[in-house]
Coordinates of C-alpha atoms in Angstrom, one line a residue:
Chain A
X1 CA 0.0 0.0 0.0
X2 CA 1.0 3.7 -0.6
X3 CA 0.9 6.6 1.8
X4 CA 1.9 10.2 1.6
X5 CA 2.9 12.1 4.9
X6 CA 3.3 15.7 5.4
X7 CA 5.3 16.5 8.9
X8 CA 4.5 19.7 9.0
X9 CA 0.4 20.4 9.6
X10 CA 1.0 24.6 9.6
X11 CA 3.7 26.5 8.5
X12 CA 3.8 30.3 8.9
X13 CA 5.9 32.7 6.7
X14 CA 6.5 35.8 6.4
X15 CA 6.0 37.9 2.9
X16 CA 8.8 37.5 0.6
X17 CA 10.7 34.5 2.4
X18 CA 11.4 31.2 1.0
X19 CA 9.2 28.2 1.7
X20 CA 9.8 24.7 1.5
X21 CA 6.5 22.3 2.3
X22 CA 7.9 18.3 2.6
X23 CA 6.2 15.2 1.7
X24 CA 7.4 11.6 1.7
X25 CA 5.8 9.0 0.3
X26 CA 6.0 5.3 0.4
X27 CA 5.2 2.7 -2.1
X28 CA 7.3 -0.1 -3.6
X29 CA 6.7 0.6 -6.9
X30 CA 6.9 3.0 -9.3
X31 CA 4.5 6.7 -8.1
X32 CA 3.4 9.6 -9.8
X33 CA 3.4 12.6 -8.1
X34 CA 1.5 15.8 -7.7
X35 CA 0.7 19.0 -5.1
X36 CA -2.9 20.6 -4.8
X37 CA -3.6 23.8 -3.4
X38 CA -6.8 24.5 -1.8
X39 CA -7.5 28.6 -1.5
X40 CA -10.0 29.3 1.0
X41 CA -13.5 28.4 0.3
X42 CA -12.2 27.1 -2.9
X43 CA -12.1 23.6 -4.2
X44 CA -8.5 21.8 -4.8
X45 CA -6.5 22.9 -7.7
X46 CA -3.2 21.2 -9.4
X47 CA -0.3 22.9 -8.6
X48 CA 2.1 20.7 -10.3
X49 CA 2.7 17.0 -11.0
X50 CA 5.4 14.5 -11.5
X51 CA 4.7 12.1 -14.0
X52 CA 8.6 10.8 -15.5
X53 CA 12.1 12.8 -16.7
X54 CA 13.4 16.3 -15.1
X55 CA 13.2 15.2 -11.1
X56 CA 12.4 19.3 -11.6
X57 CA 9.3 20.1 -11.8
X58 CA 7.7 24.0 -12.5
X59 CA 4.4 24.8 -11.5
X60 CA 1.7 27.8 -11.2
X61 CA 2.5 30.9 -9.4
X62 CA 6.2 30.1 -9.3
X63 CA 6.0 27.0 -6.9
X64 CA 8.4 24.1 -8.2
X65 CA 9.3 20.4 -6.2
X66 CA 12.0 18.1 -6.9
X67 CA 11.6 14.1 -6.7
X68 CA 13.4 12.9 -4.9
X69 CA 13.9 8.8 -5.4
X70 CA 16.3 7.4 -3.0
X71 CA 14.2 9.9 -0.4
X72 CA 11.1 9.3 -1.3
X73 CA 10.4 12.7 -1.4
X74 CA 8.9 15.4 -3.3
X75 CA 8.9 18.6 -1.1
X76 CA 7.4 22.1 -2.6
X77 CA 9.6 25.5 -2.6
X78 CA 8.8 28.7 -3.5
X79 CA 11.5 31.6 -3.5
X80 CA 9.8 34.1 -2.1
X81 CA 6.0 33.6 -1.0
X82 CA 3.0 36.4 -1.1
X83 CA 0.3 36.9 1.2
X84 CA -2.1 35.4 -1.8
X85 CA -0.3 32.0 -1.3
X86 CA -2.0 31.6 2.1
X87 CA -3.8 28.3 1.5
X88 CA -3.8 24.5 2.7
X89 CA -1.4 22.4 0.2
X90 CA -2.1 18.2 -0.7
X91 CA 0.8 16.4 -1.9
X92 CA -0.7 12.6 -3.6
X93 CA 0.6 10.0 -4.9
X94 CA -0.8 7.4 -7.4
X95 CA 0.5 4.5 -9.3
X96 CA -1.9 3.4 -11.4
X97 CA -4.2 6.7 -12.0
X98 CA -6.9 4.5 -10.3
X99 CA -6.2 5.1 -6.7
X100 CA -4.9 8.3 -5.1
X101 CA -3.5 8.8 -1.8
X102 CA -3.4 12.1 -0.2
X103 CA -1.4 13.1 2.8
X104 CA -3.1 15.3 5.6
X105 CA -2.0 19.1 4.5
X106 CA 0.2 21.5 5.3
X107 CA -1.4 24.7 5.8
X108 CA 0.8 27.8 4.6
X109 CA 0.2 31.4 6.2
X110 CA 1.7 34.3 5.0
X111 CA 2.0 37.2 7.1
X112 CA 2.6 40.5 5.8
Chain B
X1 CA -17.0 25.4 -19.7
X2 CA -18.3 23.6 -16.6
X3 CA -16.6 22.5 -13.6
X4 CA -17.3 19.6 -11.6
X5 CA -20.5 20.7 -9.6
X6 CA -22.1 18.5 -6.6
X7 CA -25.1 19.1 -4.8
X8 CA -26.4 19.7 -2.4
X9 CA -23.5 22.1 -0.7
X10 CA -24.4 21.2 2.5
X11 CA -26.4 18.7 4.6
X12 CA -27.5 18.3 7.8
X13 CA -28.8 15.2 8.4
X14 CA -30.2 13.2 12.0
X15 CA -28.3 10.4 13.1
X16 CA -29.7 7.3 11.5
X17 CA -31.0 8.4 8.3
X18 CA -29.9 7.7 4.6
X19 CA -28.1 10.6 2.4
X20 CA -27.5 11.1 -0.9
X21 CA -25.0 13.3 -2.5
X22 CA -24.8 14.1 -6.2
X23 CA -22.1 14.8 -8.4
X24 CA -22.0 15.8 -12.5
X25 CA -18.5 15.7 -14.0
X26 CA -17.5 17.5 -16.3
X27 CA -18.8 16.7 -20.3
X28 CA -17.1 13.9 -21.7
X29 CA -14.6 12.8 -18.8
X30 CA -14.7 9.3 -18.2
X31 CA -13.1 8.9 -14.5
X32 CA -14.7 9.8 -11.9
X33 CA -13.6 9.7 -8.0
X34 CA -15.0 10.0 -5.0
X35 CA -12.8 11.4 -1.8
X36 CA -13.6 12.6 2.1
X37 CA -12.2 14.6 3.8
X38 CA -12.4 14.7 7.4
X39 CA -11.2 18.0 10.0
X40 CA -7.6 18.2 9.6
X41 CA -7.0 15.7 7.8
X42 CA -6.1 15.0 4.1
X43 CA -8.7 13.0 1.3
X44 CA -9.4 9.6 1.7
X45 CA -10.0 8.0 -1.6
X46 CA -13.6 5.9 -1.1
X47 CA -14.6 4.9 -4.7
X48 CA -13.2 5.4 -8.6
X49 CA -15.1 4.6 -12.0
X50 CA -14.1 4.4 -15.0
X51 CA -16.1 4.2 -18.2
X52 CA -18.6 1.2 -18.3
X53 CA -15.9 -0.5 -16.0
X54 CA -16.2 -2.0 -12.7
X55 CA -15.9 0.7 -10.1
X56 CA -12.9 0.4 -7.8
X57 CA -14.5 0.3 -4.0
X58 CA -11.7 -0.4 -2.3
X59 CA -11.9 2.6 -0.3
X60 CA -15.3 2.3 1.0
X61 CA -15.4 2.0 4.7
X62 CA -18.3 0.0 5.3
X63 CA -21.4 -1.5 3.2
X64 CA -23.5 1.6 4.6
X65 CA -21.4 3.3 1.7
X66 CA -22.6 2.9 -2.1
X67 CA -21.9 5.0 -5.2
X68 CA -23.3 4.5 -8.6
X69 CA -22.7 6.1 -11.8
X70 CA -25.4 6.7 -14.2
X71 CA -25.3 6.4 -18.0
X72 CA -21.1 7.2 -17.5
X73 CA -22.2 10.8 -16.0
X74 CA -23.5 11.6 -12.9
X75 CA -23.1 9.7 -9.4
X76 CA -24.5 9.5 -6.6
X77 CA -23.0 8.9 -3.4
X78 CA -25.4 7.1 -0.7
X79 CA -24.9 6.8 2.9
X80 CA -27.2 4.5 4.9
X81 CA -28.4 4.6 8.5
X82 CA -25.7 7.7 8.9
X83 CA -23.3 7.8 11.6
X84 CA -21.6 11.0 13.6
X85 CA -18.6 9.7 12.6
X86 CA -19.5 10.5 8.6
X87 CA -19.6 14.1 9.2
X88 CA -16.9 15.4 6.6
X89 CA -16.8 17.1 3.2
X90 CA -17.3 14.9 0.8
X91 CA -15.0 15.5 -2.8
X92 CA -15.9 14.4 -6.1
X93 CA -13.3 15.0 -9.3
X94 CA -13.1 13.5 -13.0
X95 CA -10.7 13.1 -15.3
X96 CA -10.4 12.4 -18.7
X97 CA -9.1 8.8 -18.0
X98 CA -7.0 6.1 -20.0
X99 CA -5.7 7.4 -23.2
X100 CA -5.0 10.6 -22.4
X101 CA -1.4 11.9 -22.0
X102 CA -2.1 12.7 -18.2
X103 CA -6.1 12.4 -16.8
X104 CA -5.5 15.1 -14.4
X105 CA -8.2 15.4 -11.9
X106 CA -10.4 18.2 -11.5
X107 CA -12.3 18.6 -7.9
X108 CA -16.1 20.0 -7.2
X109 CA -16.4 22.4 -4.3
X110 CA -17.9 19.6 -2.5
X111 CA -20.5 18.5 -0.2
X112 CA -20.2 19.7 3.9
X113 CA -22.3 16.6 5.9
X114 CA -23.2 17.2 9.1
X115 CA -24.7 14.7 11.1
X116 CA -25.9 15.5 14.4

């Protein structure tokens, strides 16, 4: 069986400081990856997925992750965060497209 | 075009009784999952269809829990003799499916149970 688990349940920031969100997964075989955010009173949006090649990946609103494979990670960064990326963040996994698995959240504050 | 819309988007319901919630995917994806989500905690996947497949109900928690999938559209979630413990927001997404180059999954706003 897979599971995703995110250590960290809040994680305040100020305005314009780097952020780095972690998830580990485990799962024997080969995962797909992604990160959802969920803006307040909104429903979950992609953020950015892993799928195969660049361990890199780019997503929306400058937010990028790197897979990690001997880790079994795939933590979320941003550079520098705004106040408008206040929001709870899912990272999943899936092998198979059939089944995801979601870890609890992490949910980001930024203060001014 | 349309999202994924569910209905209704909230329910309060009496310990005991049946529920139903709804869900109409978006036109012409095939996939369609069901998730919960409890307080502070993340989705738990309950059910997954795919075309005129066998649904995946691996993820129910208990037979009180049924989901069918009409004419490859809209579902309906069911939840019998409703317990406290069901109280959570209930997630419904589709996807293209198979045969796409990724079937990304696209959420509803969801459905806020409440069972008192």
């Amino acid at each position: 069986a897979q599971s995703v688990t995110q250590l960290d349940s809040q994680v305040p920031v100020f305005e314009e400081a780097p952020v780095e969100l972690r998830c580990n997964y485990s799962s024997s075989v080969s995962v797909y990856l992604f990160w959802y955010v969920q803006y307040p009173n909104q429903g979950l949006q992609l953020l950015l997925k892993y799928l195969s090649g660049s361990t890199l990946v780019k997503g929306i609103n400058g937010f990028e992750a790197e897979f990690n494979k001997s880790q079994t990670s795939f933590h979320l960064r941003k550079p520098s965060v705004h106040i408008s990326d206040t929001a709870e963040y899912f990272c999943a996994v899936t092998n198979n497209f059939n089944k995801f698995y979601f870890g609890s959240g992490t949910k980001l504050n930024v203060k001014p | 075009g349309a999202g994924v819309s569910q209905s209704p988007s909230n329910k309060v319901t009496e310990k005991g009784k049946d529920v139903e919630l709804r869900c109409d995917p978006i036109s012409g994806h095939t996939a369609l999952y069901w998730y919960r989500q409890s307080l502070g905690q993340g989705l738990e996947f309950l059910i997954y269809f795919q075309g005129n497949s066998a649904p995946d109900k691996s993820g129910l928690p208990s037979d009180r829990f049924s989901a069918e999938r009409t004419g490859g559209s809209v579902s309906t979630l069911t939840i019998q003799r409703t317990q406290q413990e069901d109280s959570a927001v209930y997630l419904c997404a589709s996807s293209l499916g198979p045969g796409s180059s990724y079937n990304e999954q696209f959420f509803g706003p969801g459905t806020r149970l409440t069972v008192l």
